[in-house]
Tab-separated table of C-alpha atoms (C1' of nucleotides) in Angstrom:
chain	number	residue	atom	x	y	z
A	1290	MET	CA	25.765	-6.187	-1.454
A	1291	ARG	CA	24.689	-3.982	1.241
A	1292	ASN	CA	27.659	-3.783	4.159
A	1293	PRO	CA	26.170	-4.754	7.220
A	1294	SER	CA	28.908	-3.297	9.205
A	1295	SER	CA	26.906	0.147	7.875
A	1296	ILE	CA	24.103	-1.335	9.050
A	1297	ALA	CA	25.405	-1.883	12.526
A	1298	ALA	CA	26.782	1.634	12.833
A	1299	THR	CA	23.613	3.066	12.013
A	1300	SER	CA	22.276	4.644	15.027
A	1301	THR	CA	18.310	4.065	14.291
A	1302	THR	CA	18.617	0.526	13.969
A	1303	THR	CA	15.906	-1.146	15.773
A	1304	PRO	CA	17.297	-3.811	17.649
A	1305	CYS	CA	15.434	-6.485	15.801
A	1306	CYS	CA	17.603	-5.659	12.994
A	1307	SER	CA	20.885	-6.203	14.306
A	1308	LYS	CA	22.757	-8.808	12.539
A	1309	GLU	CA	25.125	-9.929	15.334
A	1310	GLY	CA	25.223	-13.918	14.248
A	1311	LEU	CA	21.843	-14.107	12.655
A	1312	LYS	CA	21.229	-15.539	10.072
A	1313	ARG	CA	20.241	-13.504	6.266
A	1314	GLY	CA	18.750	-14.535	2.771
A	1315	PRO	CA	16.811	-17.346	1.484
A	1316	TRP	CA	14.804	-19.335	4.084
A	1317	THR	CA	16.014	-23.454	4.424
A	1318	PRO	CA	12.782	-26.017	4.343
A	1319	GLU	CA	14.034	-26.903	7.847
A	1320	GLU	CA	13.898	-23.349	8.999
A	1321	ASP	CA	10.363	-22.899	7.342
A	1322	GLU	CA	9.453	-25.654	9.520
A	1323	LEU	CA	10.505	-24.366	12.747
A	1324	LEU	CA	8.557	-21.147	11.852
A	1325	CYS	CA	5.605	-22.888	10.928
A	1326	SER	CA	5.276	-25.277	13.668
A	1327	TYR	CA	6.179	-22.699	16.588
A	1328	ILE	CA	3.614	-20.084	15.083
A	1329	ARG	CA	0.878	-23.000	15.114
A	1330	ARG	CA	1.611	-23.757	18.506
A	1331	GLU	CA	1.877	-20.002	20.204
A	1332	GLY	CA	0.029	-17.927	17.314
A	1333	GLU	CA	1.593	-15.246	15.732
A	1334	GLY	CA	3.290	-11.800	16.928
A	1335	LYS	CA	6.208	-10.911	19.730
A	1336	TRP	CA	8.133	-11.094	16.498
A	1337	ARG	CA	11.213	-9.572	17.999
A	1338	THR	CA	11.329	-12.501	21.055
A	1339	LEU	CA	9.993	-15.331	18.096
A	1340	PRO	CA	13.127	-16.402	16.918
A	1341	LYS	CA	15.246	-17.214	19.933
A	1342	ARG	CA	11.481	-18.764	21.425
A	1343	ALA	CA	11.248	-20.763	18.226
A	1344	GLY	CA	15.290	-21.477	17.993
A	1345	LEU	CA	15.557	-19.732	14.546
A	1346	LEU	CA	18.444	-17.669	13.846
A	1347	ARG	CA	16.682	-14.889	12.608
A	1348	CYS	CA	15.606	-11.293	13.248
A	1349	GLY	CA	12.087	-11.196	14.040
A	1350	LYS	CA	11.425	-8.725	10.531
A	1351	SER	CA	12.648	-11.599	8.703
A	1352	CYS	CA	10.591	-13.729	10.113
A	1353	ARG	CA	7.227	-12.012	10.504
A	1354	LEU	CA	8.177	-10.940	6.504
A	1355	ARG	CA	8.520	-14.960	5.816
A	1356	TRP	CA	5.138	-15.812	7.672
A	1357	MET	CA	3.388	-13.070	5.961
A	1358	ASN	CA	4.303	-13.294	2.357
A	1359	TYR	CA	5.282	-17.232	2.145
A	1360	LEU	CA	4.140	-19.184	4.799
A	1361	ARG	CA	0.923	-18.189	6.142
A	1362	PRO	CA	-1.797	-20.637	4.990
A	1363	SER	CA	-3.825	-17.931	3.159
A	1364	VAL	CA	-1.251	-17.277	0.635
A	1365	LYS	CA	-2.147	-17.910	-2.665
A	1366	ARG	CA	0.578	-18.807	-4.908
A	1367	GLY	CA	0.380	-18.823	-8.686
A	1368	GLN	CA	-0.127	-16.666	-11.490
A	1369	ILE	CA	-2.146	-13.357	-10.976
A	1370	THR	CA	-5.149	-14.082	-12.941
A	1371	SER	CA	-6.391	-11.367	-15.281
A	1372	ASP	CA	-9.261	-10.661	-13.125
A	1373	GLU	CA	-6.657	-9.926	-10.263
A	1374	GLU	CA	-5.213	-7.934	-12.646
A	1375	ASP	CA	-7.624	-6.000	-13.398
A	1376	LEU	CA	-8.590	-5.591	-9.653
A	1377	ILE	CA	-4.811	-4.287	-9.030
A	1378	LEU	CA	-5.539	-1.782	-11.665
A	1379	ARG	CA	-8.266	-0.374	-10.661
A	1380	LEU	CA	-6.979	0.170	-6.847
A	1381	HIS	CA	-4.047	1.142	-7.716
A	1382	ARG	CA	-5.617	3.627	-9.445
A	1383	LEU	CA	-8.054	4.887	-6.548
A	1384	LEU	CA	-4.973	4.258	-3.868
A	1385	GLY	CA	-1.763	4.590	-5.529
A	1386	ASN	CA	1.347	2.436	-3.828
A	1387	ARG	CA	-0.823	1.552	-1.112
A	1388	TRP	CA	0.383	-2.030	-1.349
A	1389	ALA	CA	-0.973	-3.614	1.893
A	1390	LEU	CA	-4.363	-1.812	1.377
A	1391	ILE	CA	-4.575	-3.321	-2.001
A	1392	ALA	CA	-3.350	-6.624	-1.133
A	1393	GLY	CA	-6.318	-6.516	1.374
A	1394	ARG	CA	-8.772	-6.571	-1.419
A	1395	ILE	CA	-7.494	-9.438	-3.021
A	1396	PRO	CA	-7.338	-12.494	-0.939
A	1397	GLY	CA	-4.663	-14.717	-0.595
A	1398	ARG	CA	-2.063	-12.176	-2.087
A	1399	THR	CA	0.447	-10.091	-0.067
A	1400	ASP	CA	1.542	-6.784	-0.653
A	1401	ASN	CA	5.154	-7.769	-1.176
A	1402	GLU	CA	3.425	-10.036	-3.878
A	1403	ILE	CA	1.230	-7.210	-5.758
A	1404	LYS	CA	4.373	-4.810	-5.317
A	1405	ASN	CA	6.371	-6.945	-7.366
A	1406	TYR	CA	4.436	-7.861	-10.066
A	1407	TRP	CA	3.000	-4.234	-10.493
A	1408	ASN	CA	6.796	-3.106	-11.209
A	1409	THR	CA	7.447	-5.696	-13.431
A	1410	HIS	CA	4.975	-6.143	-15.180
A	1411	LEU	CA	1.825	-3.871	-14.609
A	1412	SER	CA	3.552	-0.800	-14.678
A	1413	LYS	CA	5.164	-1.775	-18.403
A	1414	LYS	CA	2.188	-2.901	-19.414
A	1415	LEU	CA	0.505	0.810	-18.816
A	1416	ILE	CA	3.837	2.599	-20.356
A	1417	SER	CA	3.620	0.602	-23.389
A	1418	GLN	CA	-0.025	1.645	-23.599
A	1419	GLY	CA	1.180	5.305	-23.202
A	1420	ILE	CA	-0.425	5.451	-19.660
A	1421	ASP	CA	1.944	6.962	-16.572
A	1422	PRO	CA	1.706	3.848	-14.145
A	1423	ARG	CA	1.702	6.831	-11.549
A	1424	THR	CA	-0.976	8.902	-12.384
A	1425	HIS	CA	-3.301	6.208	-14.640
A	1426	ARG	CA	-3.143	9.295	-16.921
A	1427	PRO	CA	-1.765	9.629	-20.384
A	1428	LEU	CA	1.847	9.868	-20.491
A	1429	SER	CA	2.201	13.100	-22.582
A	1430	THR	CA	0.208	15.072	-20.161
A	1431	THR	CA	1.942	13.897	-16.873
A	1432	SER	CA	5.756	14.605	-18.346
A	1433	ASN	CA	5.920	17.598	-16.677
A	1434	GLN	CA	5.012	16.019	-13.328
A	1435	ASN	CA	7.404	16.773	-10.101
A	1436	PRO	CA	10.300	14.180	-10.867
A	1437	SER	CA	10.977	14.214	-6.814
A	1438	SER	CA	7.701	11.669	-6.320
A	1439	SER	CA	10.173	8.784	-6.763
A	1440	SER	CA	11.247	9.880	-3.178
A	1441	ARG	CA	9.234	7.889	-0.508
A	1442	PRO	CA	6.875	10.609	1.005
A	1443	PRO	CA	5.307	10.581	4.122
A	1444	LYS	CA	3.570	7.362	4.540
A	1445	SER	CA	0.225	9.169	5.751
A	1446	ASN	CA	-0.310	10.724	2.286
A	1447	THR	CA	2.081	8.112	0.150
A	1448	ASN	CA	1.408	8.989	-3.012
A	1449	PRO	CA	0.431	12.443	-4.183
A	1450	ASN	CA	-0.704	11.482	-7.470
A	1451	SER	CA	-3.160	9.142	-6.199
A	1452	SER	CA	-4.270	8.557	-2.611
A	1453	ILE	CA	-4.999	10.622	0.605
A	1454	GLY	CA	-3.831	9.488	4.266
A	1455	LEU	CA	-6.950	7.684	5.990
A	1456	LYS	CA	-5.446	9.239	9.198
A	1457	GLU	CA	-5.545	12.718	7.978
A	1458	ILE	CA	-8.938	12.439	6.935
A	1459	SER	CA	-10.618	11.671	10.080
A	1460	GLU	CA	-7.982	14.053	12.029
A	1461	ALA	CA	-9.149	16.927	9.315
A	1462	ILE	CA	-12.734	16.318	9.783
A	1463	ASN	CA	-12.558	15.975	13.797
A	1464	ASN	CA	-10.458	19.420	14.089
A	1465	ASP	CA	-12.160	21.395	11.145
A	1466	GLN	CA	-14.419	23.548	13.394
A	1467	ASN	CA	-16.729	23.890	9.866
A	1468	TYR	CA	-17.487	20.536	10.209
A	1469	ARG	CA	-20.996	19.545	10.600
A	1470	PRO	CA	-21.953	16.727	12.493
A	1471	THR	CA	-24.076	14.211	10.279
A	1472	ARG	CA	-27.602	14.569	10.428
A	1473	ASN	CA	-27.812	10.952	11.113
A	1474	PRO	CA	-27.238	10.570	15.448
A	1475	VAL	CA	-25.687	7.152	14.473
A	1476	MET	CA	-22.917	8.884	12.993
A	1477	SER	CA	-20.073	10.691	14.058
A	1478	PHE	CA	-16.444	10.186	13.172
A	1479	SER	CA	-13.818	8.783	16.026
A	1480	GLU	CA	-10.461	7.803	14.941
A	1481	GLY	CA	-11.805	4.535	13.731
A	1482	ASP	CA	-13.995	6.265	10.959
A	1483	LEU	CA	-13.315	7.446	7.914
A	1484	GLY	CA	-14.878	10.419	6.444
A	1485	VAL	CA	-17.288	11.125	3.332
A	1486	VAL	CA	-16.524	9.757	-0.258
A	1487	ALA	CA	-18.657	10.194	-3.085
A	1488	VAL	CA	-20.171	7.779	-4.699
A	1489	ARG	CA	-22.801	7.297	-7.678
A	1490	LEU	CA	-26.321	8.184	-6.276
A	1491	ASP	CA	-28.217	6.010	-8.299
A	1492	GLN	CA	-25.764	3.026	-7.674
A	1493	SER	CA	-28.527	0.000	-7.199
A	1494	ASP	CA	-26.708	-2.010	-4.941
A	1495	ASN	CA	-27.198	-1.389	-1.592
A	1496	ASN	CA	-25.915	-4.599	0.183
A	1497	ARG	CA	-21.938	-3.626	-0.367
A	1498	GLY	CA	-20.386	-2.204	2.976
A	1499	THR	CA	-22.456	-1.041	5.803
A	1500	TYR	CA	-21.686	2.803	5.636
A	1501	ASN	CA	-24.572	4.921	6.173
A	1502	GLU	CA	-25.777	6.926	3.699
A	1503	GLU	CA	-26.697	10.482	3.735
A	1504	GLU	CA	-28.788	11.264	1.119
A	1505	ASN	CA	-29.957	14.945	-0.461
A	1506	ASN	CA	-26.826	15.999	1.785
A	1507	SER	CA	-24.469	17.447	-0.885
A	1508	ASP	CA	-26.067	16.416	-4.051
A	1509	VAL	CA	-24.278	19.212	-6.119
A	1510	ASN	CA	-24.589	17.850	-9.554
A	1511	ASN	CA	-28.226	17.317	-10.009
A	1512	GLY	CA	-28.343	13.555	-9.544
A	1513	ASN	CA	-25.343	11.657	-9.999
A	1514	PHE	CA	-23.216	12.224	-6.642
A	1515	VAL	CA	-24.506	11.996	-2.728
A	1516	HIS	CA	-22.059	12.099	-0.283
A	1517	TYR	CA	-21.470	9.467	2.359
A	1518	SER	CA	-20.538	10.140	5.439
A	1519	GLY	CA	-18.600	7.023	7.009
A	1520	ASN	CA	-19.180	4.894	10.448
A	1521	CYS	CA	-19.150	1.573	9.365
A	1522	GLY	CA	-20.529	-0.053	12.492
A	1523	GLY	CA	-17.638	0.809	14.712
A	1524	GLY	CA	-14.673	-1.398	15.965
A	1525	THR	CA	-13.161	-1.877	12.905
A	1526	GLY	CA	-9.994	0.087	11.779
A	1527	ASP	CA	-10.090	3.348	9.341
A	1528	GLU	CA	-8.617	0.859	6.999
A	1529	ASP	CA	-11.510	-1.447	7.154
A	1530	VAL	CA	-13.834	0.936	7.191
A	1531	PHE	CA	-12.099	2.456	3.685
A	1532	CYS	CA	-12.555	-0.991	2.311
A	1533	SER	CA	-16.163	-0.380	2.372
A	1534	PHE	CA	-16.094	2.328	0.741
A	1535	LEU	CA	-14.053	1.016	-1.919
A	1536	ASP	CA	-16.612	-1.270	-3.553
A	1537	PRO	CA	-18.433	1.144	-5.759
A	1538	TRP	CA	-15.548	3.112	-6.096
A	1539	ILE	CA	-13.940	0.096	-8.103
A	1540	GLU	CA	-17.156	-1.224	-9.486
A	1541	GLU	CA	-17.925	2.241	-10.820
A	1542	ASP	CA	-14.463	3.226	-12.226
A	1543	VAL	CA	-15.764	2.662	-15.756
A	1544	PHE	CA	-18.419	5.364	-14.886
A	1545	ALA	CA	-16.089	7.743	-13.837
A	1546	ASN	CA	-14.136	7.357	-16.858
A	1547	GLN	CA	-17.257	7.582	-19.410
A	1548	LEU	CA	-18.822	10.649	-17.461
A	1549	HIS	CA	-15.695	12.588	-16.566
A	1550	GLN	CA	-16.246	14.986	-19.260
A	1551	GLN	CA	-19.492	15.475	-17.735
A	1552	GLN	CA	-18.384	15.936	-14.574
A	1553	GLN	CA	-16.317	18.649	-15.341
A	1554	GLN	CA	-19.050	20.698	-16.955
A	1555	GLN	CA	-21.163	20.453	-13.843
A	1556	PHE	CA	-18.221	21.018	-11.494
A	1557	ASN	CA	-17.068	23.782	-13.090
A	1558	GLY	CA	-18.177	26.668	-11.419
A	1559	ILE	CA	-18.943	25.097	-7.974
A	1560	THR	CA	-17.144	26.975	-4.899
A	1561	HIS	CA	-16.443	25.208	-2.300
A	1562	THR	CA	-18.773	27.088	-0.156
A	1563	ASP	CA	-21.165	25.642	-2.893
A	1564	LEU	CA	-20.239	22.379	-0.875
A	1565	ASP	CA	-21.846	20.871	1.715
A	1566	PRO	CA	-19.510	21.173	4.708
A	1567	LEU	CA	-19.868	17.610	5.501
A	1568	VAL	CA	-17.353	17.137	2.924
A	1569	LEU	CA	-13.712	17.205	3.872
A	1570	PRO	CA	-12.710	20.354	5.351
A	1571	PRO	CA	-10.463	22.758	2.722
A	1572	GLN	CA	-7.491	22.636	4.312
A	1573	PHE	CA	-7.207	18.688	3.539
A	1574	GLY	CA	-6.171	18.251	0.162
A	1575	CYS	CA	-8.375	15.658	-0.839
A	1576	GLY	CA	-7.966	16.550	-4.356
A	1577	THR	CA	-5.715	13.752	-5.384
A	1578	MET	CA	-8.196	10.996	-4.709
A	1579	TRP	CA	-10.612	12.205	-6.933
A	1580	GLU	CA	-8.094	12.802	-9.746
A	1581	ALA	CA	-7.120	9.463	-9.415
A	1582	ASN	CA	-10.474	8.474	-10.636
A	1583	GLY	CA	-10.671	11.290	-12.897
A	1584	LEU	CA	-12.509	13.599	-11.356
A	1585	SER	CA	-10.375	16.495	-11.569
A	1586	SER	CA	-12.853	19.178	-11.165
A	1587	PHE	CA	-14.148	17.617	-8.696
A	1588	ALA	CA	-11.098	17.786	-6.567
A	1589	SER	CA	-11.051	21.791	-7.291
A	1590	ALA	CA	-14.285	22.099	-5.593
A	1591	PHE	CA	-13.024	20.731	-2.634
A	1592	GLY	CA	-10.580	23.402	-1.772
A	1593	GLU	CA	-7.556	22.158	-3.241
A	1594	GLU	CA	-5.544	24.230	-5.841
A	1595	GLU	CA	-5.359	22.493	-9.188
A	1596	THR	CA	-1.941	23.349	-10.721
B	1200	DA	C1'	29.517	-24.796	-23.930
B	1201	DA	C1'	30.410	-20.422	-21.968
B	1202	DT	C1'	29.184	-15.964	-21.257
B	1203	DC	C1'	25.956	-12.347	-21.144
B	1204	DA	C1'	21.525	-9.491	-20.279
B	1205	DC	C1'	17.442	-9.759	-18.529
B	1206	DG	C1'	13.425	-10.398	-15.664
B	1207	DC	C1'	11.362	-12.000	-11.551
B	1208	DC	C1'	10.723	-12.021	-6.503
B	1209	DA	C1'	11.917	-13.285	-2.071
B	1210	DA	C1'	14.033	-10.849	1.415
B	1211	DC	C1'	15.913	-6.631	3.491
B	1212	DC	C1'	16.248	-2.022	4.889
B	1213	DG	C1'	14.805	2.674	7.563
B	1214	DC	C1'	10.869	4.856	8.154
B	1215	DA	C1'	6.653	5.751	10.637
B	1216	DC	C1'	2.839	4.972	13.509
B	1217	DA	C1'	0.508	2.750	17.364
B	1218	DC	C1'	0.771	1.562	22.164
B	1219	DC	C1'	2.019	1.401	26.488
B	1220	DA	C1'	4.570	2.309	30.865
C	638	DC	C1'	4.356	13.792	28.229
C	639	DT	C1'	7.759	11.641	26.682
C	640	DG	C1'	10.611	7.427	25.437
C	641	DG	C1'	10.901	2.659	24.180
C	642	DT	C1'	9.039	-1.062	21.976
C	643	DG	C1'	6.716	-3.862	18.414
C	644	DT	C1'	5.025	-3.903	14.157
C	645	DG	C1'	3.523	-2.689	9.720
C	646	DC	C1'	4.218	-0.237	5.338
C	647	DG	C1'	7.116	0.722	0.715
C	648	DG	C1'	11.204	1.299	-1.715
C	649	DT	C1'	14.986	-1.547	-2.916
C	650	DT	C1'	18.413	-4.916	-3.948
C	651	DG	C1'	20.544	-9.302	-4.384
C	652	DG	C1'	20.421	-13.443	-6.531
C	653	DC	C1'	18.838	-17.297	-9.643
C	654	DG	C1'	16.680	-18.795	-13.584
C	655	DT	C1'	16.243	-18.324	-18.171
C	656	DG	C1'	16.977	-16.860	-22.974
C	657	DA	C1'	20.044	-14.776	-26.179
C	658	DT	C1'	24.317	-14.336	-28.108
DNA sequence: AATCACGCCAACCGCACACCA
DNA sequence: CTGGTGTGCGGTTGGCGTGAT
């Protein structure tokens, strides 16, 4: 049990977290009703002052969490289906422990629920199959990886084994002097936009997402990849933009596995300068994303040193 | 029936980031 | 530019339920 006094002594404790006279632990039906009726009346937000206005002896964080993870009408209760499980696995392979992003792709499920499900079911399942749940690679090949990865890395690049920070992508592209703006005048990167992903050139579904494609731009492998640069119509956050990119990644996951060997051979020998500068700037360590898809050679081609 | 061990999950914590004055 | 505030996120934990002994 945590010692509340130690919490109060923490200099970085935000006002919301001070526990003076505030209730903790499981929520009662009465509290739930108070919170629900208040949010129905006034809407979400202003979590810090919400408890007082709603007549709750809880901190704002607790109220927000309770609403987001349990009381929200859109929250789906019940067993995770096999389809959802499959989707979680694919998304985790792409994104790592970006639970909020993963949850955003699974309607009705919360990040907390997915995180719990991962920790209690899926990670064990993968381990039992001889797969490292962090890297989605066979355990034997990952045993020598840095064990310190269990400590929390910077949020912007949360999982060193899988995902990349979206903010870094747009920043890196914007800051890179070698970055050549797209030929498509509609497309330009701003804070809300996201850079470049590689998807299959022969992908047939053209209706997914709203990204603009730029064919022939970096057709480095004579057929299978083309780079898409991102401007998804504006107005959305970079995570939304990112989500529109995810569909082909998720659904072409099998493709990535099947052709991994082929890709390795095809990308061998390609240097960074062989690639179109529209790809992520070399100082940006984008390799982990490709590695997450088993495209390790692709990763090295983008300037990240493989170890 | 009592006790123990373990799994599950709601809830908490600290940190990071965005926003604004 | 800076500091304060609000919010969101990922990691962790405590308590409850359940099965085993």
